[in-house]
PDB file of C-alpha atoms in Angstrom:
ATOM      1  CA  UNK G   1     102.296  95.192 109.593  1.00  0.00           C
ATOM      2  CA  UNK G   2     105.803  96.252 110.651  1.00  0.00           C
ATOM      3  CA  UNK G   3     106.372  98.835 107.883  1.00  0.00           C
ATOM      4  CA  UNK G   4     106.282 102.482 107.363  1.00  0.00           C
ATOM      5  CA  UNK G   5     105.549 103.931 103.859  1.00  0.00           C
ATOM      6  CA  UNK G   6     106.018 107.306 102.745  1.00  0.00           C
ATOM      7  CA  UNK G   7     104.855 109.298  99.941  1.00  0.00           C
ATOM      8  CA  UNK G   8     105.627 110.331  97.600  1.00  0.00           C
ATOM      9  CA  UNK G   9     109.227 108.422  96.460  1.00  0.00           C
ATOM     10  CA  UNK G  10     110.572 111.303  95.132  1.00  0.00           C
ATOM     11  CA  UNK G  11     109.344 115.133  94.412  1.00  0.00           C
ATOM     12  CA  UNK G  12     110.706 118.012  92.618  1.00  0.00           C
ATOM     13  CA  UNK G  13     109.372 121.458  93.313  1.00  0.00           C
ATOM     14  CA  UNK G  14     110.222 124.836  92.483  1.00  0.00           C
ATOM     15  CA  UNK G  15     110.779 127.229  95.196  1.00  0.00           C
ATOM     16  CA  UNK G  16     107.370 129.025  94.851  1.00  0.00           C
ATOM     17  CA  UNK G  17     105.177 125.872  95.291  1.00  0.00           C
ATOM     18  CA  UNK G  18     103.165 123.861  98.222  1.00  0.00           C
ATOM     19  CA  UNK G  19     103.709 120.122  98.435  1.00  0.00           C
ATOM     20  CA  UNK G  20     103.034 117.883 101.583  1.00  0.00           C
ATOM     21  CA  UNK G  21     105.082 114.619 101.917  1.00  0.00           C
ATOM     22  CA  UNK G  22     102.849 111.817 103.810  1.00  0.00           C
ATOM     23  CA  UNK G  23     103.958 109.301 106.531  1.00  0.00           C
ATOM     24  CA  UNK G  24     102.021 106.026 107.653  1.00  0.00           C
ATOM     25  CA  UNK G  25     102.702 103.688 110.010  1.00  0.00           C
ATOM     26  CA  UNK G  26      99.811 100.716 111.698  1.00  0.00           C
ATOM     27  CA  UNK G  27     101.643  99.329 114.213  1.00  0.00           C
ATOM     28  CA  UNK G  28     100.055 101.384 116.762  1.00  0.00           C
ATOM     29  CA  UNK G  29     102.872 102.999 117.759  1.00  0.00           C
ATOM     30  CA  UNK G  30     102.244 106.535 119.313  1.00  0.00           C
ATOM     31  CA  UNK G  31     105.693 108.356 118.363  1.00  0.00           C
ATOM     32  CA  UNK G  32     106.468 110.019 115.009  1.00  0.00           C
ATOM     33  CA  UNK G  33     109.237 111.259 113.595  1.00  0.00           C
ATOM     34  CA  UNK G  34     110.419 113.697 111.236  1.00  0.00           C
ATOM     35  CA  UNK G  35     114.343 113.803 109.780  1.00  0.00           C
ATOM     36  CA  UNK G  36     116.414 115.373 107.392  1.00  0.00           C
ATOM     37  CA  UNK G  37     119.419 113.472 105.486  1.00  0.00           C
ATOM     38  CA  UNK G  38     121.730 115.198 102.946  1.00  0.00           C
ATOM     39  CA  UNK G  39     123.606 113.046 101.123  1.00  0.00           C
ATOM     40  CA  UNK G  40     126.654 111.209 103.092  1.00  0.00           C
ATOM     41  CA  UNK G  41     125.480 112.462 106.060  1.00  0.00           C
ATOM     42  CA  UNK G  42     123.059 110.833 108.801  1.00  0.00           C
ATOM     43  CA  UNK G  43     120.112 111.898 109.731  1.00  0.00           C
ATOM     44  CA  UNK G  44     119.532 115.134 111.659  1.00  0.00           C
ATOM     45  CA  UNK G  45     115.726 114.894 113.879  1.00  0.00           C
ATOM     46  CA  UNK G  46     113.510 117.781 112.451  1.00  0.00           C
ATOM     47  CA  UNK G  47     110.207 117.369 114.614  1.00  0.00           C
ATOM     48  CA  UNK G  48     109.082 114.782 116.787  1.00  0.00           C
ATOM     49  CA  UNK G  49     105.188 114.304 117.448  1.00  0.00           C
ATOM     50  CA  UNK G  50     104.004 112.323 120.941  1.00  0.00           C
ATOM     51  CA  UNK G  51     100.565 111.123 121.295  1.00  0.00           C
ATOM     52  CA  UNK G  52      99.486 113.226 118.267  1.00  0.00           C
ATOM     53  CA  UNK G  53     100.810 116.585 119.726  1.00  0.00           C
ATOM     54  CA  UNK G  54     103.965 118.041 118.631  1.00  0.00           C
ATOM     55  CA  UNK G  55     106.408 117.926 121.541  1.00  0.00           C
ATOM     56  CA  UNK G  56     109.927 118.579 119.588  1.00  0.00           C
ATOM     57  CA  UNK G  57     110.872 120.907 116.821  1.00  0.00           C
ATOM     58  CA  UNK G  58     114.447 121.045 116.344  1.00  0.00           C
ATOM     59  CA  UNK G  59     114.929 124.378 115.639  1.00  0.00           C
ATOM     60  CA  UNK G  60     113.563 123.927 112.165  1.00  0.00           C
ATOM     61  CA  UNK G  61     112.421 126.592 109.553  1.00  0.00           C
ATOM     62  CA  UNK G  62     108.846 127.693 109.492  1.00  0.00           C
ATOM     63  CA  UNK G  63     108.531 126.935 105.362  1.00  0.00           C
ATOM     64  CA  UNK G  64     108.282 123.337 107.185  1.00  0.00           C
ATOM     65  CA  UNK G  65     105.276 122.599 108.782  1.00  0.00           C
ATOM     66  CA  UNK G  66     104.394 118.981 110.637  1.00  0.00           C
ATOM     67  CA  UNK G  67     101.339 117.624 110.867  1.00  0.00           C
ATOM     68  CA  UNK G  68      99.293 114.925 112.743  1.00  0.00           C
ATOM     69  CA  UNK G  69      95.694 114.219 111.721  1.00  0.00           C
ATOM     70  CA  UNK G  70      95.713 111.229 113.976  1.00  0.00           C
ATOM     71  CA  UNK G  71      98.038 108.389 115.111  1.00  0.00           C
ATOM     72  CA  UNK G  72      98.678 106.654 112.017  1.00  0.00           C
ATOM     73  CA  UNK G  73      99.460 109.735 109.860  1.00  0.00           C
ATOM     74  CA  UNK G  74     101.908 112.344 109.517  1.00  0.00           C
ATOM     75  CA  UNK G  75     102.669 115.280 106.920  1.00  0.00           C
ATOM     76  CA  UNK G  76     105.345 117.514 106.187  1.00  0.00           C
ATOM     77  CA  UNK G  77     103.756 120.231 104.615  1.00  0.00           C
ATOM     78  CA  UNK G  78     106.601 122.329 102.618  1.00  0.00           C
ATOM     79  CA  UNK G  79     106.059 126.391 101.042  1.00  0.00           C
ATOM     80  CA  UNK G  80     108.976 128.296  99.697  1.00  0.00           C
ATOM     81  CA  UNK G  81     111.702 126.342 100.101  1.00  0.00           C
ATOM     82  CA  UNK G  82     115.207 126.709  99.210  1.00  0.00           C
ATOM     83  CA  UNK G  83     117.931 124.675  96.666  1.00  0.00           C
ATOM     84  CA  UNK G  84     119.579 123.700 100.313  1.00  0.00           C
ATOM     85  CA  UNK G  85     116.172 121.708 101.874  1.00  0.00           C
ATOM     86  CA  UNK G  86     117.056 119.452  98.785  1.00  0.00           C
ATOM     87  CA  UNK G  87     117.701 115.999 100.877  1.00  0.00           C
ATOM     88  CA  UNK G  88     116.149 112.704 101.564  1.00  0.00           C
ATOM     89  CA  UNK G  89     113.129 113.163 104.168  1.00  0.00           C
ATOM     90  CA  UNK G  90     112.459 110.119 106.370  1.00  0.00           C
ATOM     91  CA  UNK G  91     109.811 109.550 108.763  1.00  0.00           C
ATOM     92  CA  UNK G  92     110.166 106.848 111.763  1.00  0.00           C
ATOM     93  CA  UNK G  93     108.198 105.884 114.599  1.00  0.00           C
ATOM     94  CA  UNK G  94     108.438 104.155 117.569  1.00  0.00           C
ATOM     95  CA  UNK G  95     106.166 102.341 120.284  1.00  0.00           C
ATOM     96  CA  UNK G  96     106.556 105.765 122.413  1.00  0.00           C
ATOM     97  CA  UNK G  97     108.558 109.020 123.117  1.00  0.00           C
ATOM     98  CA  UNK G  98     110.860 107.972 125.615  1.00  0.00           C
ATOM     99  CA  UNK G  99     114.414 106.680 125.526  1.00  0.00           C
ATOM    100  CA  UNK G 100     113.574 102.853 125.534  1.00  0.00           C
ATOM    101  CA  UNK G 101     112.866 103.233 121.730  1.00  0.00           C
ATOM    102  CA  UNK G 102     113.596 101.551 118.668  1.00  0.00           C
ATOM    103  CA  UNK G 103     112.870 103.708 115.598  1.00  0.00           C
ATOM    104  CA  UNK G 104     111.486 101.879 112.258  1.00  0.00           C
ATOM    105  CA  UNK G 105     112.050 104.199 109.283  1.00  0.00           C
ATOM    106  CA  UNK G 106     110.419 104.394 105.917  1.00  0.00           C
ATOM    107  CA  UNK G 107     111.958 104.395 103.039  1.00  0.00           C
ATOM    108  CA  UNK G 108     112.141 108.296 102.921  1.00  0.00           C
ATOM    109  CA  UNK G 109     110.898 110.870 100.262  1.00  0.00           C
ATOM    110  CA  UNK G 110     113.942 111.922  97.726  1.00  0.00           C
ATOM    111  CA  UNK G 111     113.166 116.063  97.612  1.00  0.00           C
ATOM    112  CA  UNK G 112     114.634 118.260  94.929  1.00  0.00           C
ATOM    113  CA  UNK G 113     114.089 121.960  95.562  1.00  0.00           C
ATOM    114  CA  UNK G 114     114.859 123.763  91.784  1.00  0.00           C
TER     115      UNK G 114
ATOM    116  CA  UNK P   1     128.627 119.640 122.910  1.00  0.00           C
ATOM    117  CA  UNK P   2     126.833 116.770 122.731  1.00  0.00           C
ATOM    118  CA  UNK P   3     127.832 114.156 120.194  1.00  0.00           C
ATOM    119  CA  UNK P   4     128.441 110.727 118.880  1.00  0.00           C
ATOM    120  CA  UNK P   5     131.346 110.236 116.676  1.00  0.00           C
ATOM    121  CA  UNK P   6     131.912 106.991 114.240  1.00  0.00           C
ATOM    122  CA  UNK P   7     135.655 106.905 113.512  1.00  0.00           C
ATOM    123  CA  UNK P   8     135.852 104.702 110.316  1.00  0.00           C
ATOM    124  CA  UNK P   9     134.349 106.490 107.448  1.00  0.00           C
ATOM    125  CA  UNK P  10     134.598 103.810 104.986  1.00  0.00           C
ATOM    126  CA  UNK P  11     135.598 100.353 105.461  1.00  0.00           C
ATOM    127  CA  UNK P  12     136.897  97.779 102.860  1.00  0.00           C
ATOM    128  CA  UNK P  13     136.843  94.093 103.770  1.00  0.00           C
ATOM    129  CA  UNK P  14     137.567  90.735 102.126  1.00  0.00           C
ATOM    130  CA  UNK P  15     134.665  88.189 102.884  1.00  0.00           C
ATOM    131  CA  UNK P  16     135.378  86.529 105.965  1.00  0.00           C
ATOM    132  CA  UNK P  17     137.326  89.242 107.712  1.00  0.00           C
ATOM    133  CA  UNK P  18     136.593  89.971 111.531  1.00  0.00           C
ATOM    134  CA  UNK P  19     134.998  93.667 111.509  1.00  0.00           C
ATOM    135  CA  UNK P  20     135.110  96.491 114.152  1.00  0.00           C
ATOM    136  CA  UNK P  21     132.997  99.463 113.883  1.00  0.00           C
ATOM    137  CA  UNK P  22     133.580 102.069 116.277  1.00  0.00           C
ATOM    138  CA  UNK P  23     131.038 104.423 118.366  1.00  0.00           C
ATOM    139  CA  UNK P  24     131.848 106.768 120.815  1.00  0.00           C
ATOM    140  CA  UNK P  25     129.244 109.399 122.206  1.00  0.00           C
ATOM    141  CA  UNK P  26     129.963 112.488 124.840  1.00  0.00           C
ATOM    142  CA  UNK P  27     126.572 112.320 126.656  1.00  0.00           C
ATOM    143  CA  UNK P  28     126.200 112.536 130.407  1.00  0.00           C
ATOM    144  CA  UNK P  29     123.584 110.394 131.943  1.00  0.00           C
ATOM    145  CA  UNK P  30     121.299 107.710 131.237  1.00  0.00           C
ATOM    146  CA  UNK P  31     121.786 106.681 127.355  1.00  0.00           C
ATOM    147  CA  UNK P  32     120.437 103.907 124.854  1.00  0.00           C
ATOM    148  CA  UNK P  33     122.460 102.596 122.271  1.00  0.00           C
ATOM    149  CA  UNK P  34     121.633 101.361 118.758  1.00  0.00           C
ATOM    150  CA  UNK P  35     123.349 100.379 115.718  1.00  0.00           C
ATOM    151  CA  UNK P  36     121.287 100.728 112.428  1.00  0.00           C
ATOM    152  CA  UNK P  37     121.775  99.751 108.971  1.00  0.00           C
ATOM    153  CA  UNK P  38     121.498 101.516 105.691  1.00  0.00           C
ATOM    154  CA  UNK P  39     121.645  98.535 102.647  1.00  0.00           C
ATOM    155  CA  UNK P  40     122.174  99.700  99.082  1.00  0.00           C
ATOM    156  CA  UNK P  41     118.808 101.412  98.079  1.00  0.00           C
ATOM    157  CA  UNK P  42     117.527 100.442 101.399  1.00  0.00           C
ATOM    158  CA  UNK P  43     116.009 101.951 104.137  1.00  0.00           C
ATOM    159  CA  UNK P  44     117.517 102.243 107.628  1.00  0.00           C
ATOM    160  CA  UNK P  45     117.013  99.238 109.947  1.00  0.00           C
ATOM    161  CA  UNK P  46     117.847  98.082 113.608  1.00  0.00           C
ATOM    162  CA  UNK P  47     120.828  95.865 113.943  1.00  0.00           C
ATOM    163  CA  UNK P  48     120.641  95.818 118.072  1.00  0.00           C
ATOM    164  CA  UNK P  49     120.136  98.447 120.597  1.00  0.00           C
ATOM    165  CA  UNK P  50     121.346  98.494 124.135  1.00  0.00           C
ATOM    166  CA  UNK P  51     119.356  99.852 126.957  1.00  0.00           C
ATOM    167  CA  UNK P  52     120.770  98.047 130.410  1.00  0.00           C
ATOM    168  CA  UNK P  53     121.696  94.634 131.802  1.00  0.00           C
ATOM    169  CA  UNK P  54     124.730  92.929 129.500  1.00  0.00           C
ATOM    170  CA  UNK P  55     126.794  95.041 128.172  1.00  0.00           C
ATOM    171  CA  UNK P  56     127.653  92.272 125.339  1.00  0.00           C
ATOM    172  CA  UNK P  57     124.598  92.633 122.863  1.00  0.00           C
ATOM    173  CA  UNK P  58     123.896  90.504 119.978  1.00  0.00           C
ATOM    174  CA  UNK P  59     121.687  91.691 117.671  1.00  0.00           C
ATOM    175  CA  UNK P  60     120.971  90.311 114.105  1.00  0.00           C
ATOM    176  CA  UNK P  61     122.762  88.568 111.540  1.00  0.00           C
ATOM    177  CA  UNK P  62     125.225  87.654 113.782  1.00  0.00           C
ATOM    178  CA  UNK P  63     126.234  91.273 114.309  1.00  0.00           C
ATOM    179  CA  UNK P  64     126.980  92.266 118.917  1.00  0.00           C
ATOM    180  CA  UNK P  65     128.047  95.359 120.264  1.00  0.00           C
ATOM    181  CA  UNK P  66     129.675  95.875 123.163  1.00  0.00           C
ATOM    182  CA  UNK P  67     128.878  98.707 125.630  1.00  0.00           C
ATOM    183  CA  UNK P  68     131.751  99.961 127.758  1.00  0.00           C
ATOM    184  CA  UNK P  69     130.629 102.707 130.142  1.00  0.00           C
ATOM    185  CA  UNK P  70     133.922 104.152 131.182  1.00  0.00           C
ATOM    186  CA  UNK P  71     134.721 104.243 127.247  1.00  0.00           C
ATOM    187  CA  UNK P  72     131.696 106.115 126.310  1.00  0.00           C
ATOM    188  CA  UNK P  73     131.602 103.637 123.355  1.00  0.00           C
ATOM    189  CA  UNK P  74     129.471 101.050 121.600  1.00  0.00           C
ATOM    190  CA  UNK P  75     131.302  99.479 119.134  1.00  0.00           C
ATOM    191  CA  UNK P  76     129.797  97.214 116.093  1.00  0.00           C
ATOM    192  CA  UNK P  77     131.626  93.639 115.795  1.00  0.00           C
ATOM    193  CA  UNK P  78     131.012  91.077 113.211  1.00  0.00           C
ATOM    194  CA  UNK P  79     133.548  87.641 113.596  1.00  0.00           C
ATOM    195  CA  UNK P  80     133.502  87.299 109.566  1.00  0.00           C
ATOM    196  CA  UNK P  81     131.749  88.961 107.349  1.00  0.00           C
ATOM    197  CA  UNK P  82     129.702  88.586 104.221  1.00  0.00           C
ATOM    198  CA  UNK P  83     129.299  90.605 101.186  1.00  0.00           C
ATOM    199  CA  UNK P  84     125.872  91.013 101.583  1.00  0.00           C
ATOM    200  CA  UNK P  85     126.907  92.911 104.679  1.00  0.00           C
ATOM    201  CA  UNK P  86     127.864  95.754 102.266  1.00  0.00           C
ATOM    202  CA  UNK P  87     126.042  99.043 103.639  1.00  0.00           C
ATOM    203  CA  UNK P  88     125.860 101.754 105.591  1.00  0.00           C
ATOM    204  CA  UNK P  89     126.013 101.651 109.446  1.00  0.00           C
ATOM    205  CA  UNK P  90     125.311 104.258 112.099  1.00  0.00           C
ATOM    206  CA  UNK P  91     125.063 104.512 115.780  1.00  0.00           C
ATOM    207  CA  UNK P  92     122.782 106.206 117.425  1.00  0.00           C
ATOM    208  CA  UNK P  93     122.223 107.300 120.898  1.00  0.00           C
ATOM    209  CA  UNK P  94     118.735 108.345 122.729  1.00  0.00           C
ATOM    210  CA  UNK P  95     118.913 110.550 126.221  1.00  0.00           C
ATOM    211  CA  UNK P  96     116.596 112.454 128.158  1.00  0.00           C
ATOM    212  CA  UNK P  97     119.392 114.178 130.174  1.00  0.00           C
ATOM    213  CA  UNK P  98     118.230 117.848 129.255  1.00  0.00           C
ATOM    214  CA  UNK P  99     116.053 117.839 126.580  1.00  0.00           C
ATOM    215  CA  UNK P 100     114.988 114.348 124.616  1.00  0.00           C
ATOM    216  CA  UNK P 101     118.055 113.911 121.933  1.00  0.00           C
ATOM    217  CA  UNK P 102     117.764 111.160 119.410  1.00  0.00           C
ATOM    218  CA  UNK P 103     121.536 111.523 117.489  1.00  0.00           C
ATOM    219  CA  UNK P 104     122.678 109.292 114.699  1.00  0.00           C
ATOM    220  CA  UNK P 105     126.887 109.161 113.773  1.00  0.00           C
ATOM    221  CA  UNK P 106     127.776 109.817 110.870  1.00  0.00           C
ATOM    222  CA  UNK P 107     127.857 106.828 109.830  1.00  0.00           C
ATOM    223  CA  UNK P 108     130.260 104.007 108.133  1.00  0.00           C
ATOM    224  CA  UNK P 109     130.234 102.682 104.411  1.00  0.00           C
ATOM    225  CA  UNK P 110     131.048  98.931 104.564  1.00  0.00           C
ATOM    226  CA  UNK P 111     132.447  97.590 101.566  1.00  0.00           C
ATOM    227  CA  UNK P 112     132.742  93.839 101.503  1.00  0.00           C
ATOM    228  CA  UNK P 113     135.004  92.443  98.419  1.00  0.00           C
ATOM    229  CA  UNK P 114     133.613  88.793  96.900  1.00  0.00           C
TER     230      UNK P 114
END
């Protein structure tokens, strides 16, 4: 199994509300990523988890929260976001955290913040 | 700053035609390169990546890269290309000099006319 799925495809969610967008991945890989792309634009590296532990977080707003229940899963949990965090969310991961990484990507989770 | 610039916003091609995508990045130190590929409705996948050894890389469908060091650039090359090769490419480059940096371009649409 080479893939990684995310969930939900898309989600639309006022500005007052709590959603969590899932990330799964069996290829035993031990890096997970979290990245932000607005449309025309490439992706920009939100959070980056290592061996289950967060060990990156680019700077990113505390209305997004990352989390890894164990090394096949990982959540974006979202609360009070803004029209502007309206982008496409993609998760990767890769064999480790160094630099002799490949990244496989899901398909990405289409948010629209109303 | 730190940064990896694609030149070529949007290409236009006739089937067949040779194709040059350009990559230049403004890191210091040890780098990987990558090329990835965004087809229509897609998600992102790996064309090739570059880590050491050959500079020439070939990667898939027929797609190399070429790493010149004193150049700081990577750049994409196809001999003749296909109109399934329509999409959206972007380099990428991975560094631990400083802090771990994982930065995509910003990217190239490809169109290739039938």
């Amino acid at each position: 199994d080479t893939e990684v799925t995310q969930t939900p495809k898309h989600l639309v969610m006022g500005m007052t509300n709590k959603k969590s967008l899932k990330c799964e991945q069996h290829m035993g890989h031990r890096a997970m990523y979290w990245y932000k792309q607005k449309a025309k634009k490439p992706p920009e590296l939100m959070f980056v988890y290592s061996y289950e532990k967060l060990s990156i977080n680019e700077s990113v707003p505390s209305r997004f929260s990352p989390e890894c229940p164990n090394s096949s899963l990982l959540n974006l949990h979202l609360h009070a976001l803004q029209p502007e965090d309206s982008a496409l969310y993609l998760c990767a991961s890769s064999s480790d955290r160094g630099i002799y990484n490949e990244q496989f990507f899901g398909p990405g989770t289409r948010l629209t913040v109303l | 700053a730190q940064s990896v610039s694609q030149h070529n916003h949007h290409v236009i091609l006739s089937e067949a035609a040779s194709l040059e995508l350009g990559c230049n990045y403004s890191y210091g130190g040890t780098v990987n390169l990558f090329w990835y590929v965004q087809y229509p409705g897609q998600h992102l996948q790996l064309l090739l990546k570059y880590f050491s050894g050959d500079p020439l890389v070939k990667g898939i469908k027929g797609f190399e890269a070429e790493f010149i060091k004193s150049k700081f650039s990577f750049n994409l090359r196809k001999p003749s290309v296909q109109w399934s090769d329509t999409a959206e490419y972007f380099c990428a480059v991975s560094t631990t000099s400083g802090t771990y940096k994982y930065i995509f371009g910003t990217g190239t649409r490809l169109k290739v006319l039938a």
